[in-house]
Amino acid sequence: MTSLIQVRNLVKYYPLRRSFFSGLFGGQKMGYVKAVDDVSFHVDEREIFGIVGESGCGKTTTGKLTIRLLESTSGSVYYKDRDIMTLNKKDMNRLRAEIQIVFQNPYESLNPRSLIRDIIAEPLAVQGYCGDLEEEIAKSLEVVGLTPIEDFLYRYPHELSGGQRQRVAIARALVLKPRFVVADEPVSMLDMSMRGGILNLMIDLKDKFNLSYLFITHDLSMAKCVCDRLAVMYLGKIVEMGATVDMIDEPIHPYVKALIEAIPDSNPRIKIGEISIRGDVPAASDIPTGCRFHPRCLYAKAPCREKEPALREVAKGRYVACHPQ
Amino acid sequence: MLKRKGRFSAYLRRIRSFSSEFFSNRLGVFGFVVLVAFAAVVAVGPRIAPYNPLSLKSIGVGPPFAPPSWIRLIDPSVPESDTFGLLGTDEIGRDIFSQVVYGSRISLFVGFSAALISITVGTIVGLVAGYFGGILDQLLMRATDILLTIPTLPLMIVLAAILGSSIFNLVVVIGALGWQSTARIIRSQVLSLKESPFVESSRAIGSSDFRIIFRILLPNVAPLVYVNAALTVANVIFLEAGLSFLGLGDPNHISWGLMLFYANEYMAAMRGAWWYVVPPGLCILLVVMSFIFVGHALDDVLNPRLRRR
Amino acid sequence: MSQKAPLLEIESLKMYYQLKDKRYVRAVDDIDLSIHEGETLGLAGESGCGKSSIALTITGILPDNAKILGGKILLGGYDVLRLNEETLRRNVRWKIASIIPQSAMSALDPVIRIGDQIAEAIMLHETVSRKEANEKVRRLFELVGLDSSRTGNYSHEFSGGMRQRSMIAMALACNPKLVVADEPTTALDVIVQAEILKLIEDLRARLNLSLLLITHDLKTIAEICDNVAIMYAGKIVERGSTLNVYENPRHPYTRLLLASIPNLRGQRRKLLFIPGAPPDLLDPHPGCRFAPRCPCATQTCRQEEPEMITIKGSSVACHHAEEHL
């Protein structure tokens, strides 16, 4: 059985333009920001796959590449066995009905000059939907819990709260009945007490409409609640990937271990202990040779400085990119 | 039925909140009131102007260079037969007040039409250059730069002199050379909006470029366009007055600038005929200032920056 | 608790923002708070609850439309609300209490060297020479774990964590007794956040500082605060030692808030959330502010505002606190 989404060797480099003068006199090669560097994973049907990492690790870029909101430098993304990176513009636009995205910032992801009703109607209009528009819009609002509908249809986004706006964003993403949704930090800008509502909604909708999610977040504890499997990214590469519960209970990669150690607990009796990491995240344009993590790793040895470790399968479904200790 | 009512009441809410903010700006209200007054004059026009300055019959209705009738309230020694009308007469005895009224139509018409051309061209150039970037952007911006470096007034004088001075030519010349700053402003706004999540969201649902530019970006740069429009109209009216004053106005019509041209030609100031110089000058000043006030008030309301909390 | 007078004592503070149409937004509505020397108090609440407004009121840097309608603030013996700007600047601000403002990382002027900014802050509040101020800046850098040779750097040359450390250095410039930190770790990555929390804890112990930590993140309060006060809609609903409040929450809001936090350790469970939204601070309805969203609200709750009562060491403002034991 093939997965719904198969990402293979996805790469996205951003060229760094050298200044005019250093180009004249330096003669150096142009530098690159290697935002996403050879990333591969798959998402099955009815699965929530998480990508976790700190800022600058490339998780948002990966999410946008997966639905081709950005053009990749190289690599393929197979949706139902078709490489979407090779589709022409017309076919791609038609396919977009099946792969959607929910953005992080509910205060900027809705057109401030459109009414809520029009925001939800837009995908239908663009994709040439011929059925009963009003009924579809009404159903979408009901599904995300924005009832009574009349209170929301003819309002502007600025008249709604952050949580309500995010629900509108979800309604808009789902109105075309997609199979795959990228959720880029969907609740990180919402209050704590509202997050559960949105997350539970997303999980319910997954079961109801047979959806799969790519759930991007920096919060490992949220990933634990929501994701079935996850991948942890560092400086553009996946360092560990596998079932959520296994990874959090028994992390293998030193970076994942450090992440887990750094997260505070809401139990005041449990304090953060020593974190097995040193130094700061290097600049994205100046990535260390060999294993990207080696300057900060407490277990680094000679091979780590020279050769980049490949992502190997160490157990069924569990992958780690680390030289054998 | 309910749907239309819902949408209508949403627009009403928007207008209401805009109005309450706009009308709390005193200069904006002043400008708005003045412009409404002038709009009324333009609309009613010939009905309140007793003499059509373009008709031969209006020549000599009063003595040449006659001061306004109410001057006798200040200086009773002036004989009544030497005065005429609300604003006196010009060098061939035509009523100045009528000229001001008829002139308002031309000045404002040229102002609006030329500004319309400038703003339309500028907005489209800004949208297209900002959205597509690349070579198209470079080409359009270099064209803009070239036009910006040429001093406007001398260029307009040359063009008006070559093409001849008709209303139509005036509108085209001013309009064709006034779009650059609009283009730059709109382009930079588009550059920043282009990366917003809601624009990405439109791309994510499969919108065409055309749709994104005209149905998503355009409404969002509209506030900037409105502000720029008000300031452009002010600029254009001033330019038309200037060109007319230099003798390039259309002699088949009457405009405020043209009145000043004639006043200068026939040395009204030296003869002490202030009623020939002040009214058109004052009108130009009031209209231009009013558009600027309205423009700045619009800017304060529509583009809130650094709102103090 | 120490028997000495508290370092910071806030009594019945009422601070409202006045709108253009003369109506009031009741941001801080009758608050009592106190912090003793060496104590860390966490002020928790979600967006719009008024916690940041308290920080601004204590240090006297309020916007023009903020009006204080009652109460008093005693800071180190000074009645802050009745002082003029000159005395505030010379004796109180930065010397008794300093503030690390929200989004502190953008509070640094990008065109002035960081060392110079801190030196300016020192010279504004103390009569020292430029040379002495610069020397102090170098010592402050060492104190917060920054390389003291880098005082000449600009803010863009520092990473997020380093900028936050500079802000902490600036806050400590004049040896204050109380530091008010407004969301000090919210915009930071997980590992950097843990390092900053450790730094704050370390400095507090070394310099015997008092700390008022304002945040929406209950986990960071659990990590470094001895005591906690929970705010909702401009009022304090529960207060006590962190251990007590977190292990035995008595107010329904506190309970629901704690239950909505995903934790890394422990079982994977469904997140709870609080439906609805915080009330409009313009025209609060009578009765308990939380009643509309409270699962246990009764008629009394909707009519009368609850008084603050003390149960087993915690103070709660709930009509039914005693029943939930």
Short mmCIF file of N, CA and C in Angstrom, two decimals, chain C residues 217-325:
data_model
loop_
_atom_site.label_atom_id
_atom_site.label_comp_id
_atom_site.label_asym_id
_atom_site.label_seq_id
_atom_site.Cartn_x
_atom_site.Cartn_y
_atom_site.Cartn_z
N ASP C 217 2.46 31.57 29.91
CA ASP C 217 2.98 30.20 29.92
C ASP C 217 3.10 29.70 31.35
N LEU C 218 2.14 28.87 31.76
CA LEU C 218 2.14 28.40 33.15
C LEU C 218 3.34 27.51 33.45
N LYS C 219 3.92 26.92 32.42
CA LYS C 219 5.05 26.04 32.68
C LYS C 219 6.26 26.81 33.16
N THR C 220 6.50 28.00 32.60
CA THR C 220 7.68 28.77 33.03
C THR C 220 7.49 29.26 34.46
N ILE C 221 6.26 29.54 34.83
CA ILE C 221 6.00 29.95 36.22
C ILE C 221 6.29 28.77 37.14
N ALA C 222 5.86 27.58 36.71
CA ALA C 222 6.13 26.39 37.53
C ALA C 222 7.62 26.19 37.71
N GLU C 223 8.38 26.62 36.72
CA GLU C 223 9.82 26.38 36.74
C GLU C 223 10.55 27.30 37.71
N ILE C 224 10.20 28.59 37.73
CA ILE C 224 11.01 29.50 38.56
C ILE C 224 10.27 30.34 39.59
N CYS C 225 8.96 30.24 39.67
CA CYS C 225 8.28 31.13 40.61
C CYS C 225 7.82 30.41 41.87
N ASP C 226 8.05 31.07 43.03
CA ASP C 226 7.57 30.50 44.29
C ASP C 226 6.06 30.66 44.40
N ASN C 227 5.59 31.83 44.00
CA ASN C 227 4.17 32.12 44.13
C ASN C 227 3.58 32.49 42.79
N VAL C 228 2.25 32.37 42.72
CA VAL C 228 1.59 32.67 41.45
C VAL C 228 0.27 33.38 41.71
N ALA C 229 -0.10 34.27 40.79
CA ALA C 229 -1.41 34.91 40.82
C ALA C 229 -2.02 34.75 39.43
N ILE C 230 -3.24 34.28 39.39
CA ILE C 230 -3.89 34.03 38.10
C ILE C 230 -4.84 35.18 37.81
N MET C 231 -4.71 35.78 36.64
CA MET C 231 -5.59 36.91 36.29
C MET C 231 -6.59 36.52 35.22
N TYR C 232 -7.77 37.11 35.34
CA TYR C 232 -8.76 36.91 34.29
C TYR C 232 -9.59 38.17 34.16
N ALA C 233 -9.67 38.71 32.96
CA ALA C 233 -10.51 39.88 32.69
C ALA C 233 -10.27 41.00 33.69
N GLY C 234 -9.00 41.30 33.94
CA GLY C 234 -8.69 42.44 34.78
C GLY C 234 -8.73 42.18 36.27
N LYS C 235 -9.05 40.97 36.67
CA LYS C 235 -9.11 40.67 38.10
C LYS C 235 -8.22 39.47 38.44
N ILE C 236 -7.82 39.42 39.70
CA ILE C 236 -7.06 38.25 40.14
C ILE C 236 -8.05 37.23 40.68
N VAL C 237 -8.01 36.02 40.15
CA VAL C 237 -9.00 35.03 40.57
C VAL C 237 -8.45 34.02 41.56
N GLU C 238 -7.13 33.82 41.54
CA GLU C 238 -6.56 32.90 42.50
C GLU C 238 -5.12 33.29 42.76
N ARG C 239 -4.69 33.06 44.00
CA ARG C 239 -3.32 33.46 44.35
C ARG C 239 -2.81 32.55 45.43
N GLY C 240 -1.51 32.22 45.38
CA GLY C 240 -0.96 31.39 46.43
C GLY C 240 0.40 30.88 46.02
N SER C 241 0.93 29.93 46.75
CA SER C 241 2.22 29.37 46.36
C SER C 241 2.00 28.52 45.11
N THR C 242 3.02 28.46 44.30
CA THR C 242 2.88 27.74 43.02
C THR C 242 2.50 26.29 43.25
N LEU C 243 3.13 25.67 44.21
CA LEU C 243 2.83 24.28 44.53
C LEU C 243 1.37 24.10 44.87
N ASN C 244 0.91 24.95 45.78
CA ASN C 244 -0.46 24.85 46.24
C ASN C 244 -1.47 25.06 45.12
N VAL C 245 -1.25 26.13 44.36
CA VAL C 245 -2.23 26.47 43.32
C VAL C 245 -2.22 25.43 42.22
N TYR C 246 -1.04 24.96 41.84
CA TYR C 246 -0.98 24.01 40.73
C TYR C 246 -1.46 22.62 41.13
N GLU C 247 -1.20 22.25 42.38
CA GLU C 247 -1.63 20.90 42.77
C GLU C 247 -3.06 20.88 43.24
N ASN C 248 -3.51 21.98 43.83
CA ASN C 248 -4.90 22.04 44.29
C ASN C 248 -5.57 23.31 43.79
N PRO C 249 -5.81 23.40 42.51
CA PRO C 249 -6.46 24.62 42.01
C PRO C 249 -7.88 24.70 42.50
N ARG C 250 -8.28 25.87 42.99
CA ARG C 250 -9.62 25.98 43.53
C ARG C 250 -10.56 26.74 42.61
N HIS C 251 -10.01 27.62 41.80
CA HIS C 251 -10.87 28.38 40.90
C HIS C 251 -11.08 27.58 39.62
N PRO C 252 -12.31 27.53 39.12
CA PRO C 252 -12.57 26.75 37.89
C PRO C 252 -11.68 27.19 36.72
N TYR C 253 -11.39 28.48 36.63
CA TYR C 253 -10.54 28.95 35.53
C TYR C 253 -9.15 28.37 35.65
N THR C 254 -8.60 28.41 36.88
CA THR C 254 -7.27 27.84 37.10
C THR C 254 -7.26 26.36 36.73
N ARG C 255 -8.29 25.68 37.18
CA ARG C 255 -8.35 24.25 36.92
C ARG C 255 -8.38 23.96 35.43
N LEU C 256 -9.24 24.67 34.71
CA LEU C 256 -9.36 24.44 33.27
C LEU C 256 -8.08 24.85 32.55
N LEU C 257 -7.48 25.94 33.00
CA LEU C 257 -6.25 26.41 32.38
C LEU C 257 -5.15 25.37 32.51
N LEU C 258 -5.01 24.82 33.73
CA LEU C 258 -3.97 23.81 33.94
C LEU C 258 -4.25 22.57 33.10
N ALA C 259 -5.53 22.24 32.96
CA ALA C 259 -5.88 21.04 32.20
C ALA C 259 -5.70 21.23 30.70
N SER C 260 -5.55 22.47 30.26
CA SER C 260 -5.42 22.69 28.82
C SER C 260 -3.96 22.71 28.39
N ILE C 261 -3.04 22.46 29.33
CA ILE C 261 -1.63 22.48 28.98
C ILE C 261 -1.16 21.09 28.58
N PRO C 262 -0.58 20.95 27.38
CA PRO C 262 -0.07 19.63 27.02
C PRO C 262 1.26 19.40 27.72
N ASN C 263 1.45 18.24 28.24
CA ASN C 263 2.70 17.92 28.92
C ASN C 263 3.44 16.82 28.21
N LEU C 264 4.73 16.91 28.28
CA LEU C 264 5.55 15.93 27.60
C LEU C 264 5.57 14.61 28.35
N ARG C 265 5.61 14.75 29.66
CA ARG C 265 5.65 13.53 30.46
C ARG C 265 4.24 13.11 30.79
N GLY C 266 4.06 11.85 31.00
CA GLY C 266 2.73 11.39 31.37
C GLY C 266 1.97 10.85 30.16
N GLN C 267 0.77 10.46 30.43
CA GLN C 267 -0.05 9.83 29.40
C GLN C 267 -0.45 10.82 28.31
N ARG C 268 -0.68 10.25 27.15
CA ARG C 268 -1.18 11.06 26.05
C ARG C 268 -2.67 11.22 26.26
N ARG C 269 -3.15 12.45 26.44
CA ARG C 269 -4.57 12.62 26.69
C ARG C 269 -5.14 13.74 25.84
N LYS C 270 -6.45 13.75 25.79
CA LYS C 270 -7.13 14.76 25.00
C LYS C 270 -7.03 16.09 25.74
N LEU C 271 -6.75 17.15 25.00
CA LEU C 271 -6.59 18.46 25.63
C LEU C 271 -7.95 19.05 25.98
N LEU C 272 -8.01 19.65 27.15
CA LEU C 272 -9.23 20.37 27.50
C LEU C 272 -9.12 21.80 27.01
N PHE C 273 -10.26 22.44 26.88
CA PHE C 273 -10.22 23.84 26.50
C PHE C 273 -11.40 24.55 27.11
N ILE C 274 -11.36 25.87 27.07
CA ILE C 274 -12.46 26.66 27.62
C ILE C 274 -13.21 27.29 26.46
N PRO C 275 -14.45 26.91 26.23
CA PRO C 275 -15.20 27.48 25.11
C PRO C 275 -15.50 28.95 25.36
N GLY C 276 -15.79 29.64 24.29
CA GLY C 276 -16.13 31.05 24.41
C GLY C 276 -14.88 31.91 24.39
N ALA C 277 -15.07 33.17 24.75
CA ALA C 277 -13.96 34.12 24.73
C ALA C 277 -14.02 35.00 25.96
N PRO C 278 -12.89 35.64 26.33
CA PRO C 278 -12.90 36.52 27.50
C PRO C 278 -13.90 37.65 27.31
N PRO C 279 -14.42 38.21 28.39
CA PRO C 279 -15.48 39.21 28.25
C PRO C 279 -14.93 40.54 27.76
N ASP C 280 -15.82 41.34 27.30
CA ASP C 280 -15.51 42.67 26.83
C ASP C 280 -15.17 43.55 28.04
N LEU C 281 -13.96 44.08 28.06
CA LEU C 281 -13.56 44.88 29.22
C LEU C 281 -14.18 46.27 29.22
N LEU C 282 -14.91 46.57 28.15
CA LEU C 282 -15.54 47.89 28.07
C LEU C 282 -16.76 47.98 28.98
N ASP C 283 -17.52 46.94 28.99
CA ASP C 283 -18.77 47.00 29.71
C ASP C 283 -19.03 45.66 30.37
N PRO C 284 -18.25 45.33 31.38
CA PRO C 284 -18.41 43.99 31.95
C PRO C 284 -19.77 43.84 32.61
N HIS C 285 -20.35 42.69 32.41
CA HIS C 285 -21.65 42.41 33.00
C HIS C 285 -21.48 42.21 34.51
N PRO C 286 -22.56 42.30 35.24
CA PRO C 286 -22.44 42.11 36.70
C PRO C 286 -22.07 40.67 37.05
N GLY C 287 -21.61 40.48 38.24
CA GLY C 287 -21.30 39.13 38.70
C GLY C 287 -19.88 38.74 38.38
N CYS C 288 -19.60 37.48 38.57
CA CYS C 288 -18.25 36.96 38.34
C CYS C 288 -17.90 37.05 36.86
N ARG C 289 -16.71 37.56 36.56
CA ARG C 289 -16.33 37.76 35.17
C ARG C 289 -16.23 36.44 34.41
N PHE C 290 -15.97 35.37 35.13
CA PHE C 290 -15.76 34.10 34.45
C PHE C 290 -17.06 33.31 34.27
N ALA C 291 -18.14 33.80 34.89
CA ALA C 291 -19.40 33.03 34.89
C ALA C 291 -19.86 32.55 33.52
N PRO C 292 -19.81 33.38 32.46
CA PRO C 292 -20.33 32.90 31.18
C PRO C 292 -19.62 31.66 30.66
N ARG C 293 -18.40 31.44 31.07
CA ARG C 293 -17.67 30.31 30.52
C ARG C 293 -17.47 29.21 31.55
N CYS C 294 -17.98 29.44 32.74
CA CYS C 294 -17.69 28.52 33.82
C CYS C 294 -18.67 27.34 33.81
N PRO C 295 -18.15 26.12 33.87
CA PRO C 295 -19.07 24.96 33.86
C PRO C 295 -19.90 24.83 35.12
N CYS C 296 -19.47 25.50 36.22
CA CYS C 296 -20.23 25.35 37.46
C CYS C 296 -20.94 26.63 37.88
N ALA C 297 -21.20 27.52 36.94
CA ALA C 297 -21.78 28.81 37.32
C ALA C 297 -23.22 28.66 37.78
N THR C 298 -23.55 29.41 38.83
CA THR C 298 -24.94 29.41 39.30
C THR C 298 -25.49 30.82 39.21
N GLN C 299 -26.73 30.99 39.64
CA GLN C 299 -27.36 32.29 39.58
C GLN C 299 -26.57 33.33 40.37
N THR C 300 -26.08 32.92 41.56
CA THR C 300 -25.29 33.84 42.38
C THR C 300 -24.08 34.34 41.61
N CYS C 301 -23.45 33.41 40.90
CA CYS C 301 -22.23 33.78 40.16
C CYS C 301 -22.53 34.87 39.15
N ARG C 302 -23.72 34.80 38.55
CA ARG C 302 -24.02 35.77 37.50
C ARG C 302 -24.45 37.12 38.05
N GLN C 303 -24.77 37.15 39.34
CA GLN C 303 -25.27 38.41 39.89
C GLN C 303 -24.26 39.12 40.76
N GLU C 304 -23.55 38.35 41.59
CA GLU C 304 -22.64 39.00 42.53
C GLU C 304 -21.20 38.67 42.20
N GLU C 305 -20.37 39.69 42.36
CA GLU C 305 -18.94 39.46 42.17
C GLU C 305 -18.39 38.77 43.40
N PRO C 306 -17.60 37.71 43.22
CA PRO C 306 -17.11 36.99 44.39
C PRO C 306 -16.00 37.75 45.11
N GLU C 307 -15.96 37.60 46.42
CA GLU C 307 -14.90 38.20 47.22
C GLU C 307 -13.72 37.24 47.24
N MET C 308 -12.56 37.77 47.61
CA MET C 308 -11.36 36.93 47.71
C MET C 308 -11.37 36.27 49.09
N ILE C 309 -11.39 34.94 49.13
CA ILE C 309 -11.36 34.25 50.43
C ILE C 309 -10.13 33.34 50.48
N THR C 310 -9.68 33.06 51.67
CA THR C 310 -8.48 32.23 51.83
C THR C 310 -8.85 30.83 52.27
N ILE C 311 -8.38 29.86 51.48
CA ILE C 311 -8.63 28.45 51.83
C ILE C 311 -7.31 27.74 51.82
N LYS C 312 -6.90 27.24 52.95
CA LYS C 312 -5.69 26.42 53.04
C LYS C 312 -4.50 27.05 52.32
N GLY C 313 -4.27 28.31 52.60
CA GLY C 313 -3.06 28.94 52.08
C GLY C 313 -3.21 29.62 50.73
N SER C 314 -4.26 29.34 49.98
CA SER C 314 -4.46 30.05 48.72
C SER C 314 -5.61 31.02 48.86
N SER C 315 -5.57 32.10 48.10
CA SER C 315 -6.71 33.02 48.06
C SER C 315 -7.46 32.79 46.76
N VAL C 316 -8.76 32.68 46.85
CA VAL C 316 -9.58 32.43 45.65
C VAL C 316 -10.73 33.40 45.60
N ALA C 317 -11.12 33.81 44.41
CA ALA C 317 -12.30 34.66 44.25
C ALA C 317 -13.36 33.84 43.54
N CYS C 318 -14.06 32.99 44.29
CA CYS C 318 -15.08 32.14 43.69
C CYS C 318 -16.14 31.86 44.74
N HIS C 319 -17.39 31.95 44.33
CA HIS C 319 -18.46 31.71 45.29
C HIS C 319 -18.45 30.26 45.78
N HIS C 320 -18.01 29.37 44.91
CA HIS C 320 -18.15 27.95 45.25
C HIS C 320 -16.82 27.28 45.52
N ALA C 321 -15.82 28.07 45.91
CA ALA C 321 -14.48 27.51 46.09
C ALA C 321 -14.47 26.40 47.13
N GLU C 322 -15.20 26.60 48.20
CA GLU C 322 -15.14 25.61 49.28
C GLU C 322 -15.78 24.30 48.90
N GLU C 323 -16.67 24.33 47.93
CA GLU C 323 -17.36 23.09 47.58
C GLU C 323 -16.48 22.17 46.76
N HIS C 324 -15.44 22.75 46.13
CA HIS C 324 -14.64 21.93 45.23
C HIS C 324 -13.43 21.33 45.92
N LEU C 325 -13.55 20.99 47.18
CA LEU C 325 -12.37 20.47 47.87
C LEU C 325 -12.17 18.98 47.62
#
